[in-house]
Every structure is written in structure tokens, then in C-alpha cells.
PDB file of C-alpha atoms in Angstrom:
ATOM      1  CA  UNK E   1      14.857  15.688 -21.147  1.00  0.00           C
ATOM      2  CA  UNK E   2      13.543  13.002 -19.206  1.00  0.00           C
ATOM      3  CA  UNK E   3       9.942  11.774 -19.001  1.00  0.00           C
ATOM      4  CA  UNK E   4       8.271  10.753 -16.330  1.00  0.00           C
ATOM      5  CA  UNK E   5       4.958   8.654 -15.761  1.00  0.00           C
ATOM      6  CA  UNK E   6       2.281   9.395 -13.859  1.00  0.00           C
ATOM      7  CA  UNK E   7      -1.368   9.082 -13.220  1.00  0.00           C
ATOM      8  CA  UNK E   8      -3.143  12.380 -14.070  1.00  0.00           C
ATOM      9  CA  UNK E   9      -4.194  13.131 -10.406  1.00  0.00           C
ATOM     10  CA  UNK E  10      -0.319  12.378  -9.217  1.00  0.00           C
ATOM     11  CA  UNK E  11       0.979  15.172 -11.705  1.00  0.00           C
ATOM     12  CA  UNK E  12       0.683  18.090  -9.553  1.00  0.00           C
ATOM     13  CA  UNK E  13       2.343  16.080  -6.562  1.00  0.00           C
ATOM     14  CA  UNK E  14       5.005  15.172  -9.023  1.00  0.00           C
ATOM     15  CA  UNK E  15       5.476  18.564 -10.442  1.00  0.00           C
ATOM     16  CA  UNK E  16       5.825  20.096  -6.628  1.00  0.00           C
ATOM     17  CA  UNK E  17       8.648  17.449  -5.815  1.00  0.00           C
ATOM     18  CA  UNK E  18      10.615  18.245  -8.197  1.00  0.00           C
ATOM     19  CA  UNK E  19       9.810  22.209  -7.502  1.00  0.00           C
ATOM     20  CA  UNK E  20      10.825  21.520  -3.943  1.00  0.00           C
ATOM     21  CA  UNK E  21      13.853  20.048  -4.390  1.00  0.00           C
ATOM     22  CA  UNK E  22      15.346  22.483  -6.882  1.00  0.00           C
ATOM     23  CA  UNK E  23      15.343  20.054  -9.967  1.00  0.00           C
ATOM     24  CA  UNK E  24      13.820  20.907 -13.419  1.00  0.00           C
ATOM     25  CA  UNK E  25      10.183  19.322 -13.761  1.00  0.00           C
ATOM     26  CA  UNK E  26      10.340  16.677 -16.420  1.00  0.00           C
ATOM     27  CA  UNK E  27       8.060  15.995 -19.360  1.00  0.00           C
ATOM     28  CA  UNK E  28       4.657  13.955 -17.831  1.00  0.00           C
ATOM     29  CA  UNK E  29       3.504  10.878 -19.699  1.00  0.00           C
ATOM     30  CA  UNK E  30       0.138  10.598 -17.859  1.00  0.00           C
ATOM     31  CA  UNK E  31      -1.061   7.209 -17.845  1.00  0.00           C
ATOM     32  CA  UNK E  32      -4.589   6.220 -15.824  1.00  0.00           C
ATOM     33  CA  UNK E  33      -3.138   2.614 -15.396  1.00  0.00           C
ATOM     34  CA  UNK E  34      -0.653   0.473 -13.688  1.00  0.00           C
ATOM     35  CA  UNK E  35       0.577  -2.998 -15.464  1.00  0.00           C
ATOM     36  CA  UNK E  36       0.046  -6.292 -14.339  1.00  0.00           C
ATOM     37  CA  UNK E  37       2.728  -8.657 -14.291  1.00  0.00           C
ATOM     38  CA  UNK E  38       3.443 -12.338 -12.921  1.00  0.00           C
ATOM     39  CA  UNK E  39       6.025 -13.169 -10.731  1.00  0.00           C
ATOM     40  CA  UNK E  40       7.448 -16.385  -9.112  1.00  0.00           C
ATOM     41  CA  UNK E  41       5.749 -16.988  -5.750  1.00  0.00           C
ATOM     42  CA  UNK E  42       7.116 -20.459  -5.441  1.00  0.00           C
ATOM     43  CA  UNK E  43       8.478 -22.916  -7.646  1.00  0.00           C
ATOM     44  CA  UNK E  44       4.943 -24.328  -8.515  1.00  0.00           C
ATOM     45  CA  UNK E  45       3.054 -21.248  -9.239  1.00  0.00           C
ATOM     46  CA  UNK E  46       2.974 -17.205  -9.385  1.00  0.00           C
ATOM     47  CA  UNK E  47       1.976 -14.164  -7.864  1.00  0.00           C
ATOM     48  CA  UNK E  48       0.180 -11.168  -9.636  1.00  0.00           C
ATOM     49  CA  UNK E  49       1.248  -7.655  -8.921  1.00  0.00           C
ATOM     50  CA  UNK E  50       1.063  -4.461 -11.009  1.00  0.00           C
ATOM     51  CA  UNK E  51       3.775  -1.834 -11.973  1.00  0.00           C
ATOM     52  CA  UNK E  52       2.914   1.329 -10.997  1.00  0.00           C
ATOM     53  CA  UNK E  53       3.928   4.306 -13.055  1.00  0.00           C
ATOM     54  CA  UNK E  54       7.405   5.963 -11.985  1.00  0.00           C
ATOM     55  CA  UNK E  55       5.800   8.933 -10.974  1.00  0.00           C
ATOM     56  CA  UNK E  56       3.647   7.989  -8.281  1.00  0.00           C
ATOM     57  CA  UNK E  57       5.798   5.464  -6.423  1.00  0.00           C
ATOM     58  CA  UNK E  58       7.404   7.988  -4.309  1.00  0.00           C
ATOM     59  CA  UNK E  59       4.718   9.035  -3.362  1.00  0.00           C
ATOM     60  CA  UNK E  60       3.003   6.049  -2.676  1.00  0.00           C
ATOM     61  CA  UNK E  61       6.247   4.993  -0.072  1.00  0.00           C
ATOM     62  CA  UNK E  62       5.801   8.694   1.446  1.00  0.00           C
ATOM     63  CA  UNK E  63       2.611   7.430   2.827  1.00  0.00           C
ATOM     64  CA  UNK E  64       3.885   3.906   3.560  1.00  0.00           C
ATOM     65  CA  UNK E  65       7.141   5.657   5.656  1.00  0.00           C
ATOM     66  CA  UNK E  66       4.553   8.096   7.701  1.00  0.00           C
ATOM     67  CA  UNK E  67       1.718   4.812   8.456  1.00  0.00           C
ATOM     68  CA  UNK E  68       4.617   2.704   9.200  1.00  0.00           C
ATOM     69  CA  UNK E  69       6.324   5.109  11.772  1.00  0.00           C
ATOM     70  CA  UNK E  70       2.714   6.118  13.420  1.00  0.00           C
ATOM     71  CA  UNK E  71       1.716   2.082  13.880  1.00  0.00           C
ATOM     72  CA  UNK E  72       5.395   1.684  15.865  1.00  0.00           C
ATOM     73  CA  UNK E  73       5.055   5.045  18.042  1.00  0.00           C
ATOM     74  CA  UNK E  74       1.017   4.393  19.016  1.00  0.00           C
ATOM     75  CA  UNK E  75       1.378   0.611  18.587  1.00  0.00           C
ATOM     76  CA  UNK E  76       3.727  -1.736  19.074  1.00  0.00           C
ATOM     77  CA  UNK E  77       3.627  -2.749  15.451  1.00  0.00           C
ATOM     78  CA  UNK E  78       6.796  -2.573  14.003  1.00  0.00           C
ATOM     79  CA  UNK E  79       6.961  -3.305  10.119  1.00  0.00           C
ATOM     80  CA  UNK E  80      10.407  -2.724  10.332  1.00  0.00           C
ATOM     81  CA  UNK E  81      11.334  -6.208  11.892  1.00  0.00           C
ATOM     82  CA  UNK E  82       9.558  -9.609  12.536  1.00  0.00           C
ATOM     83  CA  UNK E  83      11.638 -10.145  15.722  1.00  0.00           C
ATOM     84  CA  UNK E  84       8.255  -9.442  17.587  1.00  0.00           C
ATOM     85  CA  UNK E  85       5.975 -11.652  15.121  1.00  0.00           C
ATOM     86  CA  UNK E  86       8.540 -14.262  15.555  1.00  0.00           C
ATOM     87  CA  UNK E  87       8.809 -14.721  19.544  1.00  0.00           C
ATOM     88  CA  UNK E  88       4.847 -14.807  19.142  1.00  0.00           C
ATOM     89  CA  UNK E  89       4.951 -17.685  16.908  1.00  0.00           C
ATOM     90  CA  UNK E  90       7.460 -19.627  19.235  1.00  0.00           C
ATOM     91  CA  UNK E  91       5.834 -18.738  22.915  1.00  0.00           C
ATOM     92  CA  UNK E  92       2.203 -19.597  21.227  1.00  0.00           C
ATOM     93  CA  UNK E  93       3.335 -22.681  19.356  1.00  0.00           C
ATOM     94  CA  UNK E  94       4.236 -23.411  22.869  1.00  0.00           C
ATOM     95  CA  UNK E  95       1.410 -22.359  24.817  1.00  0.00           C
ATOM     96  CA  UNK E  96      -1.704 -21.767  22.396  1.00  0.00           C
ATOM     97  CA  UNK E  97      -2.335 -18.158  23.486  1.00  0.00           C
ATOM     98  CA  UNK E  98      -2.165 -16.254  20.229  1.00  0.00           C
ATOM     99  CA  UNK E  99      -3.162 -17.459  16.906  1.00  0.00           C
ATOM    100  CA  UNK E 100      -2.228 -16.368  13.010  1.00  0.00           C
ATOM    101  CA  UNK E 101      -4.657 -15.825  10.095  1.00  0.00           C
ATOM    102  CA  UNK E 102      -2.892 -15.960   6.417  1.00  0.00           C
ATOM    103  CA  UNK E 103      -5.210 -13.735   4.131  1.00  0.00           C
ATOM    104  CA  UNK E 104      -4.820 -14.902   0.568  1.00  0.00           C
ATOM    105  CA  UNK E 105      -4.594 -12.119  -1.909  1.00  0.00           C
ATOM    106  CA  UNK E 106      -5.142  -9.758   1.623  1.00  0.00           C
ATOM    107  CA  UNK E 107      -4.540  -6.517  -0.804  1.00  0.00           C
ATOM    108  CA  UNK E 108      -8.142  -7.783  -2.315  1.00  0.00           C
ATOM    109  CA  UNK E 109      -9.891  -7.504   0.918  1.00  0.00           C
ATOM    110  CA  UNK E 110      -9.266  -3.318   1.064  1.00  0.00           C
ATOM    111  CA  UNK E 111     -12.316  -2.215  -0.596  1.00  0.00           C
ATOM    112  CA  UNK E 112     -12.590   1.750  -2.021  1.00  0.00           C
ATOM    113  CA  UNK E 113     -15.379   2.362   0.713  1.00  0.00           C
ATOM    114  CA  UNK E 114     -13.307   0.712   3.528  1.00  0.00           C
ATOM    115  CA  UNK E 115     -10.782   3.645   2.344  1.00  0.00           C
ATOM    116  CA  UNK E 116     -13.115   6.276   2.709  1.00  0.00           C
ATOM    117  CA  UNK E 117     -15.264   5.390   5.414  1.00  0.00           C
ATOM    118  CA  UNK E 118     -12.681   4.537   7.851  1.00  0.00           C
ATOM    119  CA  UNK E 119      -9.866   7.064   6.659  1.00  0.00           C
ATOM    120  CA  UNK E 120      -9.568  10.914   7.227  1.00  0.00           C
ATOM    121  CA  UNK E 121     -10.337  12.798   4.223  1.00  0.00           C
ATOM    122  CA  UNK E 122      -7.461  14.338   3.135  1.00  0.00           C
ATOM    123  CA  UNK E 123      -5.649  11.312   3.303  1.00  0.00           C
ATOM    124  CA  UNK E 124      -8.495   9.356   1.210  1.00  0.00           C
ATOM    125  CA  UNK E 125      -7.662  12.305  -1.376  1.00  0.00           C
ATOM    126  CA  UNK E 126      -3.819  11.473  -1.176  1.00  0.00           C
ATOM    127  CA  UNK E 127      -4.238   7.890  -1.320  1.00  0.00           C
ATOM    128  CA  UNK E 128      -6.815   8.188  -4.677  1.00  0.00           C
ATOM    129  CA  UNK E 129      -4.754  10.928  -6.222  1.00  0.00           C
ATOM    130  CA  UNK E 130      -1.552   8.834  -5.884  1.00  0.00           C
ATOM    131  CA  UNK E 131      -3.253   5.291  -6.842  1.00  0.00           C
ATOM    132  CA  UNK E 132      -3.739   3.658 -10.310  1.00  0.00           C
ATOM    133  CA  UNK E 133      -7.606   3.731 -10.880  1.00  0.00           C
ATOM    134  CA  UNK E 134      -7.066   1.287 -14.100  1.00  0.00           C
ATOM    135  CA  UNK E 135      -4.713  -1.717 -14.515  1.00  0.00           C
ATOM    136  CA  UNK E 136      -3.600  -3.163 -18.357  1.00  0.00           C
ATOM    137  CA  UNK E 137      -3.631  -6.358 -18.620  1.00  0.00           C
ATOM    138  CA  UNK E 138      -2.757  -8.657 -22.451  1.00  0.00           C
ATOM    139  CA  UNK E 139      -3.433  -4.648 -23.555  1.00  0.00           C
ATOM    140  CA  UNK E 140      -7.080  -4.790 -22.279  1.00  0.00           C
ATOM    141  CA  UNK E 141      -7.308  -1.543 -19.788  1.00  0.00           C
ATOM    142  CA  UNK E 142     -10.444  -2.207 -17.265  1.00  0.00           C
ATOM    143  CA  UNK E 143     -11.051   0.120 -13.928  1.00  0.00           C
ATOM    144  CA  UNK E 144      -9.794  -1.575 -10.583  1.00  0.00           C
ATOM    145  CA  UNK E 145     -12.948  -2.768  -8.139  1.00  0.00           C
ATOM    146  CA  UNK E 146     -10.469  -3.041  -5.337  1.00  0.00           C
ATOM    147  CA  UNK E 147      -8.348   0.221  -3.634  1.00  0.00           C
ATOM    148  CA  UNK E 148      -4.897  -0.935  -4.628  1.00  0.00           C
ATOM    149  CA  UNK E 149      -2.599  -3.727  -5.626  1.00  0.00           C
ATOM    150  CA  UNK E 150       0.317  -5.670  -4.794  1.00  0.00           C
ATOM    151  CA  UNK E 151       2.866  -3.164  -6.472  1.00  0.00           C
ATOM    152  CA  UNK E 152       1.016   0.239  -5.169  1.00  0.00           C
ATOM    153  CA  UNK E 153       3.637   1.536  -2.312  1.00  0.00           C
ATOM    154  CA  UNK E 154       0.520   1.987  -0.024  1.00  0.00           C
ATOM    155  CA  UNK E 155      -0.755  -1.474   0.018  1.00  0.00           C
ATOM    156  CA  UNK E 156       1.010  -3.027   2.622  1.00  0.00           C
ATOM    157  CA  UNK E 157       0.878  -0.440   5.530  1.00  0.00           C
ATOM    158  CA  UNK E 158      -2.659   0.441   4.584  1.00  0.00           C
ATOM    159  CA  UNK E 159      -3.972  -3.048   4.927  1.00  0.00           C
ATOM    160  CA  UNK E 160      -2.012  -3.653   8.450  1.00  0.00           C
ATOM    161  CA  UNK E 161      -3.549   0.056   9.589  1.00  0.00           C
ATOM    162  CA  UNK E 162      -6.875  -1.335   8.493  1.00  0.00           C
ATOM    163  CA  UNK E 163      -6.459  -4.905  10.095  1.00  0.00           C
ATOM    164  CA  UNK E 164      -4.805  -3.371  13.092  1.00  0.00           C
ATOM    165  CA  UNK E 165      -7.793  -0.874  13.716  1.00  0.00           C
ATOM    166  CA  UNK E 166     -10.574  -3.869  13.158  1.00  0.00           C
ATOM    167  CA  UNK E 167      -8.971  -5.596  16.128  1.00  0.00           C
ATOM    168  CA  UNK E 168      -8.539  -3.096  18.391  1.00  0.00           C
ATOM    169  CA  UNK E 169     -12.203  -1.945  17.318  1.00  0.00           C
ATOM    170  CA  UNK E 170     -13.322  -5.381  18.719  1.00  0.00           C
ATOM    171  CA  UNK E 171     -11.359  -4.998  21.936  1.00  0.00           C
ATOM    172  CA  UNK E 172      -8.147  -6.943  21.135  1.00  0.00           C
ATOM    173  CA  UNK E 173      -5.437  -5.135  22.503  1.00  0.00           C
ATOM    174  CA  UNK E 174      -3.405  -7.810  22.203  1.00  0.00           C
ATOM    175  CA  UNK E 175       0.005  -6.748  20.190  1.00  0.00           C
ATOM    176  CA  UNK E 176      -1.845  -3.284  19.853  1.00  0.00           C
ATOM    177  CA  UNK E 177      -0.354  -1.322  22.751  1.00  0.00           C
TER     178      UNK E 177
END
């Protein structure tokens, strides 16, 4: 039989996938921790992002697929494409009107109270019952101070929902609606 790893608080997700979709519930291996790993950012130096147990990856992208498709039908924020980022950059390279800010390490900025505070609370329980609350690192295991990684499947479409509500919060509507 197969086995399948998870993070304890993922399990029960995990077990009622498989339930739903007819298919036999595999052994666990319940793991607190994701794994960091280095990969090639450019040619001159790397990027750090963690592997995330099998288990909770699908449902990690569940939430990405539902924040995604809510930020295109209320917004006009389409993760899907960069067609729309891209005729920004060209008509205000051109003009001035819009500018860009490049977070380094962004994922770092989403704090576990930003989460809570600012999120609904049944999805704060999804998003810390499907997360890796410990990373391993040389085979040290220490507890994350940050909400996610580059490597969790909610990191990406969290962090623009976050960013995206902090602007229009301010009043910038621009790209917005």
C-alpha cells in the first residue's frame, strides 16, 4: 500500500479526499515539517524554498485555485496571465503613472497574525491545518516564525490577497476594480 505524508492537522482532510473520491485511504506518515531546499535563482546565486509533504499540497492549491478565481471575478487581478501587468509596465514606462515595488523574500512579509487578523476564521483554520508549522533544515527541525514558505501551495495567492487588500484599504483602486 502506498504511504502518504502529511502534517498531523492535514490527515483528516487527506483521509476525506480520498473517502470522497472512492479510493482506499493510504497509510499516513505524519510529519510536522516541510524541507528546505536550494534552488538556482540565477546563475550567480539561489533561492530557498521548502518541500511540503505530499499530503497537504493538494490541498494547499485547493485554496490557491478558489483565491485565485475570487481576485479575477471581484478584481481585475488575474494570476492566470501577465498580459495586464505587462501593458502596465509599457504605458507607465511611457507615461510615469503607475509604479512597481519588488518585495524580496515577499513570502517573509506574511506574518501568522496578519493571517488571522485579516482572514475569516474558518479559512485561518484551513490555511494552519494545511501548512507546515516546522521546517528541517541540515536535520535541525525549528518552528516557522513566518505563515508559509516558498513551496506551501498557498503562498503566492495569499500574499497577492493580502497586498491587494492593503491597497485598496488605503484607497488605491487602481488595478483593483
Amino acid at each position: 500500500m502506498r504511504t502518504v505524508a502529511c502534517t498531523p492537522n492535514c490527515g483528516p482532510y487527506l483521509e476525506a479526499g480520498y473517502r470522497l473520491f472512492g479510493y482506499p485511504v493510504p497509510k499516513v506518515d505524519l510529519t510536522a515539517w516541510n524541507r528546505v531546499e536550494f534552488v538556482p535563482k540565477n546563475w550567480k546565486t539561489h533561492r530557498t524554498i521548502c518541500c511540503e509533504p505530499s499530503g497537504n499540497i493538494p490541498f494547499q492549491l485547493a485554496f490557491d485555485t478558489y483565491v485565485k478565481r475570487m481576485l479575477r471575478r471581484k478584481t481585475r487581478i488575474n494570476l492566470a496571465t501577465q498580459l495586464n501587468n505587462k501593458e502596465q509596465a509599457r504605458q507607465s514606462s511611457i507615461d510615469g503613472s503607475l509604479a512597481t515595488v519588488d518585495l524580496s523574500m515577499a513570502s517573509d512579509t506574511v506574518s501568522m497574525n496578519a493571517v488571522i487578523w485579516l482572514l475569516p476564521d474558518d479559512w485561518v483554520k484551513y490555511l494552519f491545518d494545511t501548512r507546515s508549522p516546522l521546517y528541517s533544515l541540515n536535520g535541525e527541525v525549528a518552528k516557522y516564525a513566518k505563515f508559509s514558505s516558498m513551496g506551501n501551495g498557498t503562498t503566492f495567492a495569499l500574499e497577492t490577497l493580502l497586498f491587494a487588500s492593503f491597497l485598496y484599504a488605503v484607497g488605491s483602486k487602481k488595478g483593483l476594480a
